[in-house]
Coordinates of C-alpha atoms in Angstrom, one line a residue:
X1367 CA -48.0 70.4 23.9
X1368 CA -47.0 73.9 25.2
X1369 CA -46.3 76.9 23.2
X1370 CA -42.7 78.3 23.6
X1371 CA -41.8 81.7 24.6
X1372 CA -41.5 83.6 21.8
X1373 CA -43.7 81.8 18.9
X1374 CA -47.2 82.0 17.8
X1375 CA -49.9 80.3 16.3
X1376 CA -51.3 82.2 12.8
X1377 CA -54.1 84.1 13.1
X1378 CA -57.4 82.8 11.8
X1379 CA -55.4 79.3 10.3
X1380 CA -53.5 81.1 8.0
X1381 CA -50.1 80.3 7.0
X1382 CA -47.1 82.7 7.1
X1383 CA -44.6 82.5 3.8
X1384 CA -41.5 83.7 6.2
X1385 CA -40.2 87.6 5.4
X1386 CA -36.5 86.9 5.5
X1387 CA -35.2 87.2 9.1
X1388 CA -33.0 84.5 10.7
X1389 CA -33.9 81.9 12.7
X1390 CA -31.2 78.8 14.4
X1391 CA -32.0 75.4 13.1
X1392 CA -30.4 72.8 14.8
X1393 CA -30.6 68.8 13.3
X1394 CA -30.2 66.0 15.7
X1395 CA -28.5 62.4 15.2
X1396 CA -29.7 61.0 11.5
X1397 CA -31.5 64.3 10.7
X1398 CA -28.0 65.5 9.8
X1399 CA -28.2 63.0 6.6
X1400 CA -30.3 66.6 5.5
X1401 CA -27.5 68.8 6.0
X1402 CA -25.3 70.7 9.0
X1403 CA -26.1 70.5 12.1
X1404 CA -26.8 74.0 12.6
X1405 CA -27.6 77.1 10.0
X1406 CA -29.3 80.0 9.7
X1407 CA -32.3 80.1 8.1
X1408 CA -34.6 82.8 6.8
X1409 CA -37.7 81.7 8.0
X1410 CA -39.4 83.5 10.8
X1411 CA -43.0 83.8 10.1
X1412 CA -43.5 79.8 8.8
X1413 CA -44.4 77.1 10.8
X1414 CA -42.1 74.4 12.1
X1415 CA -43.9 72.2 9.7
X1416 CA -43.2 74.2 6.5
X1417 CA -39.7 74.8 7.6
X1418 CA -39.0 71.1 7.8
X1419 CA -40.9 70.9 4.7
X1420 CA -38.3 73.8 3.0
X1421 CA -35.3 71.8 4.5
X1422 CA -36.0 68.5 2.3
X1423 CA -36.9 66.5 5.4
X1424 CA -39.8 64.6 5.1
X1425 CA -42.7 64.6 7.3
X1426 CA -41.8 61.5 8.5
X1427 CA -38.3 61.7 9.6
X1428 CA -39.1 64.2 12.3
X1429 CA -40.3 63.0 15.3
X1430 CA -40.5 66.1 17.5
X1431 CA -40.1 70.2 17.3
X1432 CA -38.4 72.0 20.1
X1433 CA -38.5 75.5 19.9
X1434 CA -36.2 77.7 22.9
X1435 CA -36.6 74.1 24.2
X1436 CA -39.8 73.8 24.8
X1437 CA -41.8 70.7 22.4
X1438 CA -44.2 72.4 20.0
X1439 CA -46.6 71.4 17.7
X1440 CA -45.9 71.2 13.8
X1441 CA -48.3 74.7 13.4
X1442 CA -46.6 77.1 15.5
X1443 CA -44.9 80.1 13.7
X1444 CA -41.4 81.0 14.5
X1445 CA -40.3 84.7 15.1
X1446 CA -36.6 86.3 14.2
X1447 CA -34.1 85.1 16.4
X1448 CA -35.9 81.6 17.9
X1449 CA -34.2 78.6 18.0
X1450 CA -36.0 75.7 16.2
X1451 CA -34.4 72.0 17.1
X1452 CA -35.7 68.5 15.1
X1453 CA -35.5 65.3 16.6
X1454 CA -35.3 62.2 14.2
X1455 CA -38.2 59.7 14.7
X1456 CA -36.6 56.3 15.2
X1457 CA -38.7 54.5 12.7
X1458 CA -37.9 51.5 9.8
X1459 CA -34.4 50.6 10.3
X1460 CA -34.4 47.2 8.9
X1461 CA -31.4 45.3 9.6
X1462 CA -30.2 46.0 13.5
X1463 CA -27.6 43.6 14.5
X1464 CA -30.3 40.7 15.8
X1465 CA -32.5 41.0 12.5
X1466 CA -32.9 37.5 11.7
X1467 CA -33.4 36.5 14.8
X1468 CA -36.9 35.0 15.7
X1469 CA -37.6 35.1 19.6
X1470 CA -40.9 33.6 21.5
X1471 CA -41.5 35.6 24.1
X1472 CA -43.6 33.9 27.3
X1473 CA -43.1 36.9 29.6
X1474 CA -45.2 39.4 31.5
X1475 CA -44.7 42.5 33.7
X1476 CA -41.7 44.2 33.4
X1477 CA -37.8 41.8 34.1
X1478 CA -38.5 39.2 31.1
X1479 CA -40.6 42.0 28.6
X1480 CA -37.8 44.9 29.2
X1481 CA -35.4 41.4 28.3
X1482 CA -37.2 41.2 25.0
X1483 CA -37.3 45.0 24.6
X1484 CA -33.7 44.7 24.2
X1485 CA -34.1 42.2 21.4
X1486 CA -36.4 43.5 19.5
X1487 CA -35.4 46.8 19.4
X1488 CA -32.1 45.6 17.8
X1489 CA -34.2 44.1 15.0
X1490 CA -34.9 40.1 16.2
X1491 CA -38.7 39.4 15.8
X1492 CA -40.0 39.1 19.0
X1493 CA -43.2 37.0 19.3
X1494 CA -45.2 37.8 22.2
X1495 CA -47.8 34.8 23.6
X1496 CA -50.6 36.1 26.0
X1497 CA -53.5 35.1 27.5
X1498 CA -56.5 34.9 25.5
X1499 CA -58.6 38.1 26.7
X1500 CA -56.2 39.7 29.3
X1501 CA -52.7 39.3 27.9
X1502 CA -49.5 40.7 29.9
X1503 CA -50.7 41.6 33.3
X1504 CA -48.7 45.1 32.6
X1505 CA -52.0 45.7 30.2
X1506 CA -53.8 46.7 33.4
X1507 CA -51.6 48.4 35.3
X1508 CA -52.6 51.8 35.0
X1509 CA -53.3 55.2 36.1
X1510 CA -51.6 56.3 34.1
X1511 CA -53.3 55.4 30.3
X1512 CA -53.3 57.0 27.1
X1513 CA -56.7 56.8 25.5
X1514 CA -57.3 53.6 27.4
X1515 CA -54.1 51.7 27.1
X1516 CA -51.8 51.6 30.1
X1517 CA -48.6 53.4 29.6
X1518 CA -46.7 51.2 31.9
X1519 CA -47.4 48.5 29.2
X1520 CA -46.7 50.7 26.5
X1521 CA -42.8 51.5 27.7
X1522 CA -41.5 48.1 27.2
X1523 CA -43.1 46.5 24.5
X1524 CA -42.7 48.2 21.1
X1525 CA -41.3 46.3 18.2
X1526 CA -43.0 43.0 19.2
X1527 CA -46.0 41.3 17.9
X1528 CA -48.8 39.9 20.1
X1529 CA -50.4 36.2 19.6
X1530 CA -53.2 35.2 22.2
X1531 CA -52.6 31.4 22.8
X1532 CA -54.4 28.8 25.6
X1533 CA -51.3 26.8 26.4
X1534 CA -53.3 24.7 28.3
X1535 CA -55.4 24.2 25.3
X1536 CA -53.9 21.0 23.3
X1537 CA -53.9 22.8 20.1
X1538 CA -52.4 25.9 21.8
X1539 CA -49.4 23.6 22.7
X1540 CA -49.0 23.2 19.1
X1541 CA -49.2 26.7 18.3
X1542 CA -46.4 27.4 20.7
X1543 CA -44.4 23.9 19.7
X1544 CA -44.3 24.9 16.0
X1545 CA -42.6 28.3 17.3
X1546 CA -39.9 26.8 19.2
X1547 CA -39.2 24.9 16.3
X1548 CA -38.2 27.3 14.3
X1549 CA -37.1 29.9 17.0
X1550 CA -33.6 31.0 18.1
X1551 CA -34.6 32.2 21.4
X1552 CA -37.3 31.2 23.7
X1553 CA -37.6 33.7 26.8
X1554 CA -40.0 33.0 29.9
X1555 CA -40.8 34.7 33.3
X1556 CA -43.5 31.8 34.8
X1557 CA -42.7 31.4 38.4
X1558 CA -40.2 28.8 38.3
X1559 CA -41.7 25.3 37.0
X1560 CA -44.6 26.1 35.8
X1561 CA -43.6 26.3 31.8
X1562 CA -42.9 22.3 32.6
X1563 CA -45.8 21.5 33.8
X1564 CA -47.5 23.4 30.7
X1565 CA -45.6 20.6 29.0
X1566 CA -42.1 22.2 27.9
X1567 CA -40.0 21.2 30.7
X1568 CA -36.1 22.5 29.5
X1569 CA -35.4 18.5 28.2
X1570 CA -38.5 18.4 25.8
X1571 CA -37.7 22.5 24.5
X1572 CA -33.7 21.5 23.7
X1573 CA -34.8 18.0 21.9
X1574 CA -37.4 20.0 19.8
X1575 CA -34.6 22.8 19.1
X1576 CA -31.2 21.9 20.0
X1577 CA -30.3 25.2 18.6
X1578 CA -32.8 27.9 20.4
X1579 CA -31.2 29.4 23.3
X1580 CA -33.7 28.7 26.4
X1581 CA -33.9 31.6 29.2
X1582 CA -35.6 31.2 32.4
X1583 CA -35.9 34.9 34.5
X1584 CA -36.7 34.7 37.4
X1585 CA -36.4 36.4 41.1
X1586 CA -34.6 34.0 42.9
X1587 CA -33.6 31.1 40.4
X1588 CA -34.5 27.4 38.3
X1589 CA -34.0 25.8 41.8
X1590 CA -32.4 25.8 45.6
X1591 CA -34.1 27.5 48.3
X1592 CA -35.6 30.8 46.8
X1593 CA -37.3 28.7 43.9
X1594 CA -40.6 29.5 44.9
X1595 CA -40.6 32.3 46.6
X1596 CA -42.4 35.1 44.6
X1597 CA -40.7 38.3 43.1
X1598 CA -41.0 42.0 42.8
X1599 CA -39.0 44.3 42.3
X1600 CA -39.2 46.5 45.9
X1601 CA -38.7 42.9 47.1
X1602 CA -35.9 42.0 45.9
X1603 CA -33.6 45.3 45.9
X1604 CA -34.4 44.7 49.8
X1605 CA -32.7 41.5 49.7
X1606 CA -30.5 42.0 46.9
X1607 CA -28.7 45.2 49.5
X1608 CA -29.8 48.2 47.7
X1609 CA -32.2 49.8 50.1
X1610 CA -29.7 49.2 52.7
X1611 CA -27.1 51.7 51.0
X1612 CA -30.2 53.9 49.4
X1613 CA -31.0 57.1 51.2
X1614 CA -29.8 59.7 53.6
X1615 CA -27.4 58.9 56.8
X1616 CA -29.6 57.2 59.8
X1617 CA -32.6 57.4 57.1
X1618 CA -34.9 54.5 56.7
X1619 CA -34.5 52.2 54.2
X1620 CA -35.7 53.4 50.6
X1621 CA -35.8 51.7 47.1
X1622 CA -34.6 53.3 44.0
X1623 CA -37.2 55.3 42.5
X1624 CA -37.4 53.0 39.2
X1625 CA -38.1 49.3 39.2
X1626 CA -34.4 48.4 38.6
X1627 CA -34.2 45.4 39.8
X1628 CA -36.6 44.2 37.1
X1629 CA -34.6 46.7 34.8
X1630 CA -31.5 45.0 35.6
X1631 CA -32.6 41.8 35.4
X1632 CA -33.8 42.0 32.3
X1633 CA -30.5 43.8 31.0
X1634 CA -28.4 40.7 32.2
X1635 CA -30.9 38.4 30.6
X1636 CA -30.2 40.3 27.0
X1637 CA -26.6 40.3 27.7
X1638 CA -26.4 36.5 28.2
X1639 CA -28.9 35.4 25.5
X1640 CA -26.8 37.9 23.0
X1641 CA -23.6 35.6 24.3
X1642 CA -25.3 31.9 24.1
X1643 CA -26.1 33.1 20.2
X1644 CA -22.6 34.3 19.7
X1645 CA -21.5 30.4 21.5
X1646 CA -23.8 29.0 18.9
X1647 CA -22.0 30.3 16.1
X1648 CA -19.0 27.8 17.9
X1649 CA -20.9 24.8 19.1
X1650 CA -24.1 24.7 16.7
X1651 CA -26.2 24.6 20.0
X1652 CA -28.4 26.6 22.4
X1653 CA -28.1 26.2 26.0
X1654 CA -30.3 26.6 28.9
X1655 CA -29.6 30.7 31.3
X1656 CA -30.8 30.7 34.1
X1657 CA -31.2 35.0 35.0
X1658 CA -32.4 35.9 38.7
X1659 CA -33.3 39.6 39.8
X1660 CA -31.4 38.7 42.9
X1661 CA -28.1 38.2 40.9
X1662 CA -28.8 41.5 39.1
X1663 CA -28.8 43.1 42.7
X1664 CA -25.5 42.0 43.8
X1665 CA -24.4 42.8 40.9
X1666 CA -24.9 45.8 41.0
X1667 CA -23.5 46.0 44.7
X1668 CA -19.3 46.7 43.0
X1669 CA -17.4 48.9 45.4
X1670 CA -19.6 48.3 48.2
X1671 CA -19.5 44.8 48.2
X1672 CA -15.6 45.4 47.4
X1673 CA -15.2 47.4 50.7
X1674 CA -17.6 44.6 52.6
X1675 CA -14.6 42.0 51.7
X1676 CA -11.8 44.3 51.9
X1677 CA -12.4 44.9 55.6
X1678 CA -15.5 43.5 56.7
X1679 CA -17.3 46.9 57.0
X1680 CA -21.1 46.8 56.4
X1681 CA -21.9 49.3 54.3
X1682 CA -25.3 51.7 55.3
X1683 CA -26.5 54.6 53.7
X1684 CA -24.6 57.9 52.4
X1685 CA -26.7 60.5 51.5
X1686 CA -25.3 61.3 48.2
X1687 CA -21.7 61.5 49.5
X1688 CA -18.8 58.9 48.2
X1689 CA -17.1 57.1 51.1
X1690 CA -14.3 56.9 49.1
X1691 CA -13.5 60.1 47.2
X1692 CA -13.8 63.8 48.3
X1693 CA -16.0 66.2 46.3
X1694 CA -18.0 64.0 45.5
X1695 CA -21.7 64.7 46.4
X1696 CA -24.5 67.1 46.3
X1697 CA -24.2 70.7 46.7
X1698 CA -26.7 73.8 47.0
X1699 CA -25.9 76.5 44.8
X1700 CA -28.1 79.9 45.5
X1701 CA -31.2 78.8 43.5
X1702 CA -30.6 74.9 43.3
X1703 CA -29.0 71.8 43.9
X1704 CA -25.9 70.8 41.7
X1705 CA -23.3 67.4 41.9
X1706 CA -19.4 67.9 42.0
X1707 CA -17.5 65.0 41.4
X1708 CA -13.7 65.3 41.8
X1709 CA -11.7 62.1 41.7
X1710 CA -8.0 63.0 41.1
X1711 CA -6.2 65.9 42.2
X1712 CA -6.2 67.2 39.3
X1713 CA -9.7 67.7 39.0
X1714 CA -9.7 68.9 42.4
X1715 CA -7.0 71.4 41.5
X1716 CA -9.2 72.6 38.7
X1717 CA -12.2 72.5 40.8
X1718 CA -10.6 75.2 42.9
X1719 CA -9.1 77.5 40.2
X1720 CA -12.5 77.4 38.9
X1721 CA -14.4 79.0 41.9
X1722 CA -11.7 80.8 43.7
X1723 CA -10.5 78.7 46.8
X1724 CA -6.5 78.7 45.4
X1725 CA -5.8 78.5 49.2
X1726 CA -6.9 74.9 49.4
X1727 CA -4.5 74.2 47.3
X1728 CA -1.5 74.7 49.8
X1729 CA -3.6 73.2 52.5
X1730 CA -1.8 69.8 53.2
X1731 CA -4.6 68.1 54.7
X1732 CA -6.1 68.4 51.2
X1733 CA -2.6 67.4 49.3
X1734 CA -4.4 63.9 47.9
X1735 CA -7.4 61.8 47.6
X1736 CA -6.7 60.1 51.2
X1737 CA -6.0 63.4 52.8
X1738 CA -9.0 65.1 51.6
X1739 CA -11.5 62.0 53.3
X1740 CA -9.5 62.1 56.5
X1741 CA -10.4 65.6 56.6
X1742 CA -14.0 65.8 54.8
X1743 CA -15.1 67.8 57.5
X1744 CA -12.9 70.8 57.0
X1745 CA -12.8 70.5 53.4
X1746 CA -16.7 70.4 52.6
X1747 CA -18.0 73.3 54.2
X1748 CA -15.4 75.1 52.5
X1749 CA -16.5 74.5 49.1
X1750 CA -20.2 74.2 50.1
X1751 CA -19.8 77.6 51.4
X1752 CA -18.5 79.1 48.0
X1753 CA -20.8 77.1 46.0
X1754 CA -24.2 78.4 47.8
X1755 CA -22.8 81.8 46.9
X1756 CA -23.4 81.0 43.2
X1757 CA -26.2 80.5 40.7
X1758 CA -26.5 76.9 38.9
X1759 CA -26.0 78.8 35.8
X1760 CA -22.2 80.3 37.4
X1761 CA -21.3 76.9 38.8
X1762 CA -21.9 75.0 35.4
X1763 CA -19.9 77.5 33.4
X1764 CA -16.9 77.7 35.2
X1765 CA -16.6 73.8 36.3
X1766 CA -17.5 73.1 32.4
X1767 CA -15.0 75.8 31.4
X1768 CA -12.1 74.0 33.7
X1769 CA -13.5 70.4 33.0
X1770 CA -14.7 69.3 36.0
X1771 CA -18.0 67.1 36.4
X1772 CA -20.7 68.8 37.2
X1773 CA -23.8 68.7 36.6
X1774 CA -27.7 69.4 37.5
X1775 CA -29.9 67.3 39.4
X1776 CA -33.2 67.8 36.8
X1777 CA -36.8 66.3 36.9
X1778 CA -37.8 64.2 34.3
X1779 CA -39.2 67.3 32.7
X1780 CA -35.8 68.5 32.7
X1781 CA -34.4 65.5 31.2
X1782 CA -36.3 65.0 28.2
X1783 CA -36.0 68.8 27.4
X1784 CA -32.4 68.6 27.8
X1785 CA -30.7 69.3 24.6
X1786 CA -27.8 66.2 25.2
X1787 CA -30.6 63.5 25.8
X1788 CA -32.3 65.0 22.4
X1789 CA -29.3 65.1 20.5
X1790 CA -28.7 61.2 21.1
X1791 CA -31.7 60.4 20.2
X1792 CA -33.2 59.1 23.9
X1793 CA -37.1 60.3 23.1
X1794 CA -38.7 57.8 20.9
X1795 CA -41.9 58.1 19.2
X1796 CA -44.1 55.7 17.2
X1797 CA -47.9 55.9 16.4
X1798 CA -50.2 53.1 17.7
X1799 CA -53.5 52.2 16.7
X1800 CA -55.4 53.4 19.7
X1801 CA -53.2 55.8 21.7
X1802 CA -51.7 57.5 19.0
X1803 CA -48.4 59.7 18.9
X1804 CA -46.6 57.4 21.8
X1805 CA -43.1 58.7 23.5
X1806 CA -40.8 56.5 25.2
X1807 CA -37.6 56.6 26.4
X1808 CA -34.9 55.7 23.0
X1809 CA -32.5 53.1 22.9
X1810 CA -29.6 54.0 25.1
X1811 CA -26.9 53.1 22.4
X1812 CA -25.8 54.2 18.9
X1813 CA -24.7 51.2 16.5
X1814 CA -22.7 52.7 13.8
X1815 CA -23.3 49.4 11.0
X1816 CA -26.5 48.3 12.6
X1817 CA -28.2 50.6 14.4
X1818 CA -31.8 49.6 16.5
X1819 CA -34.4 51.1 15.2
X1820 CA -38.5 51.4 16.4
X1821 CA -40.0 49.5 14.0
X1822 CA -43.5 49.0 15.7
X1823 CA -46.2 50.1 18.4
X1824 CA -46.5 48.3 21.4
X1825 CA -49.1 45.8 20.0
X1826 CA -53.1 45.1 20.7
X1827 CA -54.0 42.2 22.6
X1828 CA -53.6 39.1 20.1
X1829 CA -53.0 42.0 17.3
X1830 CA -50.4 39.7 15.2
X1831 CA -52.3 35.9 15.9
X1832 CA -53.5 35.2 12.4
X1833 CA -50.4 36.7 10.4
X1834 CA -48.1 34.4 13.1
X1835 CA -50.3 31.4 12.4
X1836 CA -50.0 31.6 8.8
X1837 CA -46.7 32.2 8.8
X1838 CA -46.6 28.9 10.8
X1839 CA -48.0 27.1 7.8
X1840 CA -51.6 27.3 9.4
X1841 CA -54.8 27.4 6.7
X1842 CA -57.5 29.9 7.3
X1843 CA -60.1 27.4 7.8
X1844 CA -57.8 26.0 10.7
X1845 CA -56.9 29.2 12.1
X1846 CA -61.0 29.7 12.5
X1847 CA -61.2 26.3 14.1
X1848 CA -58.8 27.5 16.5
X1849 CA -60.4 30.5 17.4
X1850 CA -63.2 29.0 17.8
X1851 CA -62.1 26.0 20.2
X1852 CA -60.7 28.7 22.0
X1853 CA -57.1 27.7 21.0
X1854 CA -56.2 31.3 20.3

């Protein structure tokens, strides 16, 4: 970690007791349990560590200190007048909305394990089946590692628990029969028709368990003319129409710069296995989904497919303009890029209040929302012109000041130093075995009754195969005998 402007280690390993002057301490999501959000404290001259320690906060409950927002260690000694911010670790948390819920997990790479993400961190126990020895092909994927362990694999699989199983070992069938039968969910990403030939074709899995809800991801679907093509994610946000719209005006095609399509794919996934339970509670029955990457594409393609069947009009690339609402794009301050987004006239009345251009506002070409896209050309360097004129720091005061979205256009640096994303709680962190101290990004929602939680590190290869098998009713003797047939 980096030290912050303005603290200190203490010399020779010695620990300050504080001498009275003020510093800001600011809690974040459940810390407040310990008290307001912000208050004074006199402290300067301890650590962060005994600070937390002088607040009533456990050790524990902190997951990160952020001091003049940059992340410190727990040793670094605060001076008079610094600004000292806890995040909450999202750890324990027994009960989410899905606890109960017991999932086998037959994925690999990133759409069917972010699926099972999803799950699991809302509390179902997710059991994940790999390949004896090499496990989920995300396990290799790296630079980058931590200590060994690819981070790509650690981002999406936390809160599960690992079993190595031969499934096309006879007794590894069993393994995985016995935990369909008792499973509510049974998730798979095998290229289509492959988990039937293993033996668990979707008629055998639904007479074993007419309850578990059965879903098949995949890139192109179960069957019809895509069913065997293969999938990945740069593939399919080509044909799904996302490259086509993604970059600047007469630019090449150019993919978005995360694997959504995987992302979004295994979103949908969640969403529809969450809604077959819910149908359960109705019918007393599963059913069979059958989630494609593709369908998460066109999805995702809303107003642009809505003005492809409005008018016909193909869609290509903006830039980061709107076809349909002017400002709304990029703009370059003096020292920076900002985004103005102005989609009524009344924001676009307050937008030029805010930064002096009054005169617009008599301007009939820019009476309304239609107006101001006929005449885009006229309008834009107007308010590009003004803008460039100002700092970031000017442009975000008086647009926040008048209410009018804006905002900057930050690294991921930025982000995850950016005191909104701490405040929700978007940086988790969980210890594992090998890599230690792990950060991810948090779960995206707050759940006022039954909150998600990180309840576990992304686990070690096979990790969780003997406490699964026993809790399957297997002896020790038999679990051996497994291991050593190669069954597990």
């Amino acid at each position: 970690m980096g030290r912050a402007e303005g603290v200190r280690s203490p010399p020779n390993g010695t620990l300050a007791l504080g001498d009275g002057r003020l510093i800001s301490v600011l809690l974040h999501g459940e810390l407040q349990q310990f008290g307001a959000k912000r208050r004074e404290v006199a402290a300067a001259g301890r650590t962060t560590q005994q600070i937390v320690g002088s607040l009533g906060i456990p050790a524990a409950e902190a997951a990160a200190f952020i001091v003049n927002r940059e992340q410190v260690e727990g040793d670094v000694v605060l001076r008079e007048g610094d600004t000292l911010e806890l995040l909450p670790v999202m750890t324990g948390g027994e009960g989410g909305a899905l606890d109960g819920i017991h999932v086998v997990d037959l994925t690999g790479a990133l759409a069917g394990p972010y699926c099972t993400l999803m799950l699991a961190d809302q509390g179902a126990d997710v059991v994940k089946i790999e390949i004896p020895g090499t496990g989920d092909e995300s396990r290799q994927w790296a630079p980058p590692h931590i200590k060994g362990i690819s981070a790509y694999y650690l981002a999406i699989n936390r809160n599960k628990r690992s079993v190595t199983c031969d499934l096309k070992h006879p007794d590894g069938k069993r393994v995985l029969e016995r935990l369909i039968e008792r499973a509510d969910v049974v998730v798979e990403n095998y290229s289509p028709g492959v988990l039937g030939r293993l033996g668990f074709p979707d008629d055998r899995l639904r007479a074993m368990n007419r309850r578990a809800v059965i879903c098949h991801v995949s890139g192109f679907g179960q069957d019809g003319p895509g069913r065997a093509w293969a999938a990945y994610d740069l593939v399919v946000q080509g044909m799904g129409g996302v490259m086509s719209l993604t970059g600047p005006p007469g630019g090449d095609p150019v993919m978005v710069g995360v694997p959504q399509a995987d992302m979004v794919a295994g979103m949908f996934a969640a969403f529809a296995i969450v809604a077959a339970l819910e149908a359960r509670h109705r019918t007393g029955a599963g059913q069979v989904i059958d989630a494609t990457m593709i369908g998460g594409q066109v999805a995702l393609l809303s107003r642009q497919a809505a003005r492809y069947f409005a008018d016909g009009t193909v869609p290509r690339p903006e830039g980061n303009v709107h076809t349909s609402i002017v400002p709304y794009q990029t703009f370059r301050a003096a020292d920076g890029f900002v985004n103005i987004c102005c989609a009524n006239n009344a924001l676009f009345e307050r937008l030029c209040r805010a930064i002096d251009l009054e005169d617009l506002l008599d301007d009939g070409r820019f009476a309304d929302n239609a107006s101001r896209v006929k005449h885009r050309d006229v309008l834009v360097p107007r308010i590009a012109a003004r803008v460039h004129g100002m700092t970031k720091g000017e442009v975000f005061r008086k647009l926040r000041e008048a209410t009018v979205p804006v905002g900057p256009i930050h690294d991921l640096a930025e982000v995850f130093n950016d005191p909104v994303v701490r405040h929700l709680g978007l940086i988790a962190e969980v210890d594992h075995p090998v890599a230690g101290r792990v950060r991810t990004p948090g779960i995206p929602v707050r759940m006022s009754e039954t909150p998600g939680s990180v309840r576990r590190a992304p686990p070690l290869l096979g990790e969780h195969t003997d406490e699964v098998l026993r809790e399957l009713g297997y002896a020790p003797n038999e679990i051996e005998k497994l291991r050593a047939d190669g069954a597990v």
